[in-house]
Tab-separated table of C-alpha atoms in Angstrom:
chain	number	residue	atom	x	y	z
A	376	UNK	CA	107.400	-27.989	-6.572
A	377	UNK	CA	103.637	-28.410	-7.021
A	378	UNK	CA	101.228	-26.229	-5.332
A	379	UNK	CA	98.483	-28.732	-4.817
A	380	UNK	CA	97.461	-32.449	-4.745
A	381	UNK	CA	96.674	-34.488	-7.982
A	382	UNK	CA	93.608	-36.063	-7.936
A	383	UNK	CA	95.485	-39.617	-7.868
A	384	UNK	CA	98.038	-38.620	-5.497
A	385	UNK	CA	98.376	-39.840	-1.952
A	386	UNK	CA	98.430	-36.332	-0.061
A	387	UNK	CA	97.705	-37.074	3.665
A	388	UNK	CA	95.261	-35.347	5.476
A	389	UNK	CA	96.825	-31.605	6.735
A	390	UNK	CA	95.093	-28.565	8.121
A	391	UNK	CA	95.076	-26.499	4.710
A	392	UNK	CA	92.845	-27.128	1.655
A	393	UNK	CA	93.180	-26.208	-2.023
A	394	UNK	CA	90.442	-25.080	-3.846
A	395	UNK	CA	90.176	-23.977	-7.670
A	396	UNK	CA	87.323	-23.177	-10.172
A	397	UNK	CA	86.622	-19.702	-8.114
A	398	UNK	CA	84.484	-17.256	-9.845
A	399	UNK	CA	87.617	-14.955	-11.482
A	400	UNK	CA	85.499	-11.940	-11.347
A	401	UNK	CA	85.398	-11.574	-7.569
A	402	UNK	CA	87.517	-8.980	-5.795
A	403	UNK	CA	90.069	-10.326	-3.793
A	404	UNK	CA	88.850	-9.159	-0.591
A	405	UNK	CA	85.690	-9.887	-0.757
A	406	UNK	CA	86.423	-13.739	-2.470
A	407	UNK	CA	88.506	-13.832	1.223
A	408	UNK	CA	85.807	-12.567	2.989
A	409	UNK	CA	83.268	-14.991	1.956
A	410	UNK	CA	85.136	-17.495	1.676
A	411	UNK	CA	86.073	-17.417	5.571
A	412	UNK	CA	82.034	-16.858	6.629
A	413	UNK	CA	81.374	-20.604	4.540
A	414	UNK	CA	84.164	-22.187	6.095
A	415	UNK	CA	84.730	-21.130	9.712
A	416	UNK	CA	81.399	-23.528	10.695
A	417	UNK	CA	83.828	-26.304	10.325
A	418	UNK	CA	86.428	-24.796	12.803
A	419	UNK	CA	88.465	-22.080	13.672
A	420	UNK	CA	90.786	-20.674	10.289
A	421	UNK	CA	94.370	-19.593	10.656
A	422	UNK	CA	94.238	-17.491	7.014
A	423	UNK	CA	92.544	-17.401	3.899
A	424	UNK	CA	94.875	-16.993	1.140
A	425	UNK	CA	94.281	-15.857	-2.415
A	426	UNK	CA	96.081	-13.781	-5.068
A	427	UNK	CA	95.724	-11.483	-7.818
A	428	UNK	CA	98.830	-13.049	-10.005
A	429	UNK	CA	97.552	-14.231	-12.983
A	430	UNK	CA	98.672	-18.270	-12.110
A	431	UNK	CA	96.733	-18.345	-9.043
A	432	UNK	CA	93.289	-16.571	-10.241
A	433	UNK	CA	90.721	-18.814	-9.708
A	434	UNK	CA	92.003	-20.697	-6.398
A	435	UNK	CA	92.188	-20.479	-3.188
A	436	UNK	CA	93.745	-21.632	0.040
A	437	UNK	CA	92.157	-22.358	3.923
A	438	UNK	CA	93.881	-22.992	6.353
A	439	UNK	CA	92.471	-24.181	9.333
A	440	UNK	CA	93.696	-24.795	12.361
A	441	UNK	CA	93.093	-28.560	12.845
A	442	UNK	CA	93.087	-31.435	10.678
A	443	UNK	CA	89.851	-32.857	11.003
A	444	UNK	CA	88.429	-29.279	10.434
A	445	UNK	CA	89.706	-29.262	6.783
A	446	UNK	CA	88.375	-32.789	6.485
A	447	UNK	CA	85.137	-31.629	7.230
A	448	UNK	CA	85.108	-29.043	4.885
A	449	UNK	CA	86.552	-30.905	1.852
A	450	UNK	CA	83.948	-33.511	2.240
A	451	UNK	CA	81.060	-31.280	2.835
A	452	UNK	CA	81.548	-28.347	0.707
A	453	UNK	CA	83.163	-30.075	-2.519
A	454	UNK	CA	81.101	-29.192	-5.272
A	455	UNK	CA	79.652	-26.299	-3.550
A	456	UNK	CA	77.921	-23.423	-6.242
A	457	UNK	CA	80.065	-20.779	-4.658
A	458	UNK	CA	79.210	-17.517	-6.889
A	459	UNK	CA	77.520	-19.898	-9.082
A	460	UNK	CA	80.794	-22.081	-9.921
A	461	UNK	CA	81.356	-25.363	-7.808
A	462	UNK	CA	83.702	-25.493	-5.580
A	463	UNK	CA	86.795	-27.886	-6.707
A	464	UNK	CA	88.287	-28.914	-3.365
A	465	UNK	CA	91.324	-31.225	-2.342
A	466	UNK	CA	93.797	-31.399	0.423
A	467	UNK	CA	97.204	-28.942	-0.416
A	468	UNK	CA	100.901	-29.933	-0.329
A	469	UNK	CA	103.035	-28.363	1.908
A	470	UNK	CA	102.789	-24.478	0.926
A	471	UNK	CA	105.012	-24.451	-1.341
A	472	UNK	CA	107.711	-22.224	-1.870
A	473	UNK	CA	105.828	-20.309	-4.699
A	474	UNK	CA	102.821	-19.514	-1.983
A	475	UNK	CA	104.930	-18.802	0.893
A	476	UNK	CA	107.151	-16.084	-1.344
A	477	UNK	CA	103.793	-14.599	-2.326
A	478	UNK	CA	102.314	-14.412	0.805
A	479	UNK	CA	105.612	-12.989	2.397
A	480	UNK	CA	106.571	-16.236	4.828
A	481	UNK	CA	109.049	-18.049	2.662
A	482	UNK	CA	111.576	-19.464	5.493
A	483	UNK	CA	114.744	-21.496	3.187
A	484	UNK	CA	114.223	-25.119	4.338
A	485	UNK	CA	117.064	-25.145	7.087
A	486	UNK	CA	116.410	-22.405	9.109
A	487	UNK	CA	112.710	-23.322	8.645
A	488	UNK	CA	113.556	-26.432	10.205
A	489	UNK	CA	115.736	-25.268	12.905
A	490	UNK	CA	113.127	-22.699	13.657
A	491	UNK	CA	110.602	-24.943	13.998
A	492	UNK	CA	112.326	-27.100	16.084
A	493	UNK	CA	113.245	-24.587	18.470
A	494	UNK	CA	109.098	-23.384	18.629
A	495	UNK	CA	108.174	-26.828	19.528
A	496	UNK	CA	110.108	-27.106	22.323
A	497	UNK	CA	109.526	-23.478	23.482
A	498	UNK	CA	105.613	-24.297	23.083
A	499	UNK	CA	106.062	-27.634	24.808
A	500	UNK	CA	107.780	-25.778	27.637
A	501	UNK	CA	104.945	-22.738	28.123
A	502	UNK	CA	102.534	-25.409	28.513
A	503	UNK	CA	104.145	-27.591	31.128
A	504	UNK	CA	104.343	-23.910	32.669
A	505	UNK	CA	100.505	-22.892	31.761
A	506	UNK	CA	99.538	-26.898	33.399
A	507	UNK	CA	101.428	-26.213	36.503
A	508	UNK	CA	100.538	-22.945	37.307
A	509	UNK	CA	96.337	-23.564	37.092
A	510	UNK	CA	96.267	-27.205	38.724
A	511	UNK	CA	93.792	-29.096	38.009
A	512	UNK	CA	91.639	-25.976	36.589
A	513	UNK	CA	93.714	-27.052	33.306
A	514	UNK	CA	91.238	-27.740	30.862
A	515	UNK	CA	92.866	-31.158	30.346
A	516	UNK	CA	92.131	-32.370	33.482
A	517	UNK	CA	88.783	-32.161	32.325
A	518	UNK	CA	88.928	-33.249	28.664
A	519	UNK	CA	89.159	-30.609	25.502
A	520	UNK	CA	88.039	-27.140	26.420
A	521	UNK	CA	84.699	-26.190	24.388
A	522	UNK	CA	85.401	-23.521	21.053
A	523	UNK	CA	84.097	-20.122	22.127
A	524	UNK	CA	81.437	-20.615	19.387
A	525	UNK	CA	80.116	-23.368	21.696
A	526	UNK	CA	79.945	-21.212	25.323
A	527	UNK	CA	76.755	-19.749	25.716
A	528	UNK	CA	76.774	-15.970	24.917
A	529	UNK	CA	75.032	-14.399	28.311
A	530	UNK	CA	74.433	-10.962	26.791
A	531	UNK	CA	72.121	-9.668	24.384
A	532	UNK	CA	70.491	-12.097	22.500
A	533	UNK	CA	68.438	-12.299	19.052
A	534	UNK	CA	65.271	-11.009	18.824
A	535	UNK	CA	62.295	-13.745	18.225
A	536	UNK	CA	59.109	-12.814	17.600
A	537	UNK	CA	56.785	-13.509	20.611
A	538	UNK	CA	54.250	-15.713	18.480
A	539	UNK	CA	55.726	-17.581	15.718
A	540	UNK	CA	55.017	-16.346	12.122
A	541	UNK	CA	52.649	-18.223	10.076
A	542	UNK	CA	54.900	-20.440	7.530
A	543	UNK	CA	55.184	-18.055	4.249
A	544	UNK	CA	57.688	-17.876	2.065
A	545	UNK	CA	59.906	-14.982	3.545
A	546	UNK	CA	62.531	-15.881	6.014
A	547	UNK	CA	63.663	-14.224	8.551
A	548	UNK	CA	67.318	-14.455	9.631
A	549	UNK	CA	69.011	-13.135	12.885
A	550	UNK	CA	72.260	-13.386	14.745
A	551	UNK	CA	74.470	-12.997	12.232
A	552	UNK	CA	78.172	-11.330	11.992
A	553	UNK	CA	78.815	-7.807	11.223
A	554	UNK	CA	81.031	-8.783	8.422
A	555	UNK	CA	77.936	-10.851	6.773
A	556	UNK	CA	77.168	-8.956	3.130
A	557	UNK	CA	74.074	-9.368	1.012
A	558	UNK	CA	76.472	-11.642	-1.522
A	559	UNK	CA	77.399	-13.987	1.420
A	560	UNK	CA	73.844	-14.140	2.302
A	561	UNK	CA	72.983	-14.895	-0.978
A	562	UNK	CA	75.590	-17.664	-1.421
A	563	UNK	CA	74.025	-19.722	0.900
A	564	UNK	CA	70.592	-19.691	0.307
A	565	UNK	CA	70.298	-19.516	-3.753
A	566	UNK	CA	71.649	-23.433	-3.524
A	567	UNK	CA	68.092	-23.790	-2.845
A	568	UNK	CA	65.576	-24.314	-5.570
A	569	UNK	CA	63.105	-20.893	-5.241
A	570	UNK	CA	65.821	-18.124	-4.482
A	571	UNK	CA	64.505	-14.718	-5.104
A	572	UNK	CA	66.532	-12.134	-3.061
A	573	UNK	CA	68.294	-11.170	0.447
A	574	UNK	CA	67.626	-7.881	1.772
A	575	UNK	CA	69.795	-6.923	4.731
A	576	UNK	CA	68.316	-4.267	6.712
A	577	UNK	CA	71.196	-0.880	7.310
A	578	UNK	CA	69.319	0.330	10.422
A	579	UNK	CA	69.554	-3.007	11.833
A	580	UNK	CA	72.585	-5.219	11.632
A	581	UNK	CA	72.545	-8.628	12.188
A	582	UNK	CA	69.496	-9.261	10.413
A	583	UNK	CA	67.945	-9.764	6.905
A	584	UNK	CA	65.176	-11.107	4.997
A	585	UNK	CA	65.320	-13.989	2.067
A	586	UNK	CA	62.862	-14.595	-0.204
A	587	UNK	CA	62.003	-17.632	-1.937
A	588	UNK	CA	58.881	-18.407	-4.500
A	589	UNK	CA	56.791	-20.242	-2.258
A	590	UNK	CA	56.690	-21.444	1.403
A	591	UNK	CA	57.566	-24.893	0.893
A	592	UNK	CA	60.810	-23.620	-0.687
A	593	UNK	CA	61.656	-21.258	1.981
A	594	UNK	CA	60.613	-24.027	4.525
A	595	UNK	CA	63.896	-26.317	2.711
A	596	UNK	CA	66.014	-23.710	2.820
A	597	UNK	CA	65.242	-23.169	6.526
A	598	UNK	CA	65.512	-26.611	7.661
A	599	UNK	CA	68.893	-26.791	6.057
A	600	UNK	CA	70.271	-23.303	7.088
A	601	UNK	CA	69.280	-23.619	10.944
A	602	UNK	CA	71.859	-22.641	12.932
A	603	UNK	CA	74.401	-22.859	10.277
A	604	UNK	CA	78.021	-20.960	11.495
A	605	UNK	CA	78.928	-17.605	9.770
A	606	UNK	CA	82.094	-17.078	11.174
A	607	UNK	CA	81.161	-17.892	14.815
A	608	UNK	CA	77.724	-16.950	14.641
A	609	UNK	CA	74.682	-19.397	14.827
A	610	UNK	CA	72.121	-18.259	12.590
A	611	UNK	CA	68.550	-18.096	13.666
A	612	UNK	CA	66.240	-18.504	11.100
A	613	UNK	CA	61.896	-17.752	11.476
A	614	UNK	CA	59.230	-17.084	9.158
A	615	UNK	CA	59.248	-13.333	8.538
A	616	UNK	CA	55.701	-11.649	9.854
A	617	UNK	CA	53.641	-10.292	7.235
């Protein structure tokens, strides 16, 4: 059974997308890593799987946990210079047997089935318990209950400097996650034209510095970057005082 979609084939829209032409060179755990802080802005991810095997070098595979999620990300992150190779993404088959043996979850097809079935209706049944027990407090009473990324965090918040920085052409990034590295940093702003460096400060996390050649180019890369989800972080992005 194939792993992936063909180009021409009809795969239907699903939660988990394929994605090949990876930088081979990257350590696993830190191809996972990164991969997860470019993709979680487009919705909450169930797992990031990669290998080491020689037939799967190269690719990945994100699962997220909603459709339109993955749909997001295939359309706005295809082509993307991840560690200076672009991103080849496309919606995945049904993990396939191959993937779920590696990653330890191969069910055979019956009892997958039969399990399923019997998770549905034990799901469907803590709900109706969930709905009755909270009354109208249910969030559906109310429509879709907001991601956590979008309730306002009410305890310490970033640091901005009282009066704005002159535009130069440093930048000055806060709020981000404590997994963010210097490499993830440096994945998203090198797509713009002027990249120079990232320099994350030790003493300080959840901060760093970019550098571009001039201040027009760090003004692009600003402008595009603002607010832009690491994980479930917002970024806030200044001009760095001088």
């Amino acid at each position: 059974m194939a792993e992936v979609a063909n180009p021409g084939s009809d795969v239907p829209p699903n939660q988990t997308i394929y994605i090949n032409n990876l930088n081979e060179k990257i350590k696993l755990d830190e191809l996972k890593k990164s991969l997860n802080a470019v993709f979680s802005q487009f919705g909450k991810i169930v797992e990031v799987l990669a290998f080491k095997t020689l037939k799967h070098k190269g690719q990945a595979w994100v699962v997220f946990e909603e459709v339109s999620s993955a749909t997001n990300a295939l359309r706005q992150m295809q082509g993307f210079p991840f560690y200076d190779k672009p991103m080849r993404i496309q919606y995945a088959k049904t993990k396939s047997d191959v993937i779920a043996k590696a990653d330890g979850t191969f069910v055979p097809r019956e009892k997958r089935k039969r399990h399923e079935e019997r998770a549905g209706k034990k799901k469907k049944e803590q709900q109706d318990a969930n709905q009755a027990a909270v009354g109208m407090n249910y969030p559906g009473a109310y429509g879709v209950a907001p991601p956590l990324s979008q309730i306002p965090y009410m305890g310490a918040k970033p640091i901005v400097p009282e009066v704005p920085a002159a535009p130069n052409n440093i930048l000055f990034v806060q709020n981000l996650p404590h997994e963010a590295t210097t490499l993830m940093l440096s994945l998203l702003f090198r797509q713009y034209p002027g990249f120079k460096e990232v320099r994350m400060v030790e003493a300080k996390p959840g901060i760093a510095f970019v550098e571009y050649e001039n201040e027009m180019q760090s003004t692009v890369a600003m402008n595009a970057l603002q607010n832009f989800k690491m994980v479930e972080n917002a970024m806030l992005i200044t001009y760095a005082k001088k």
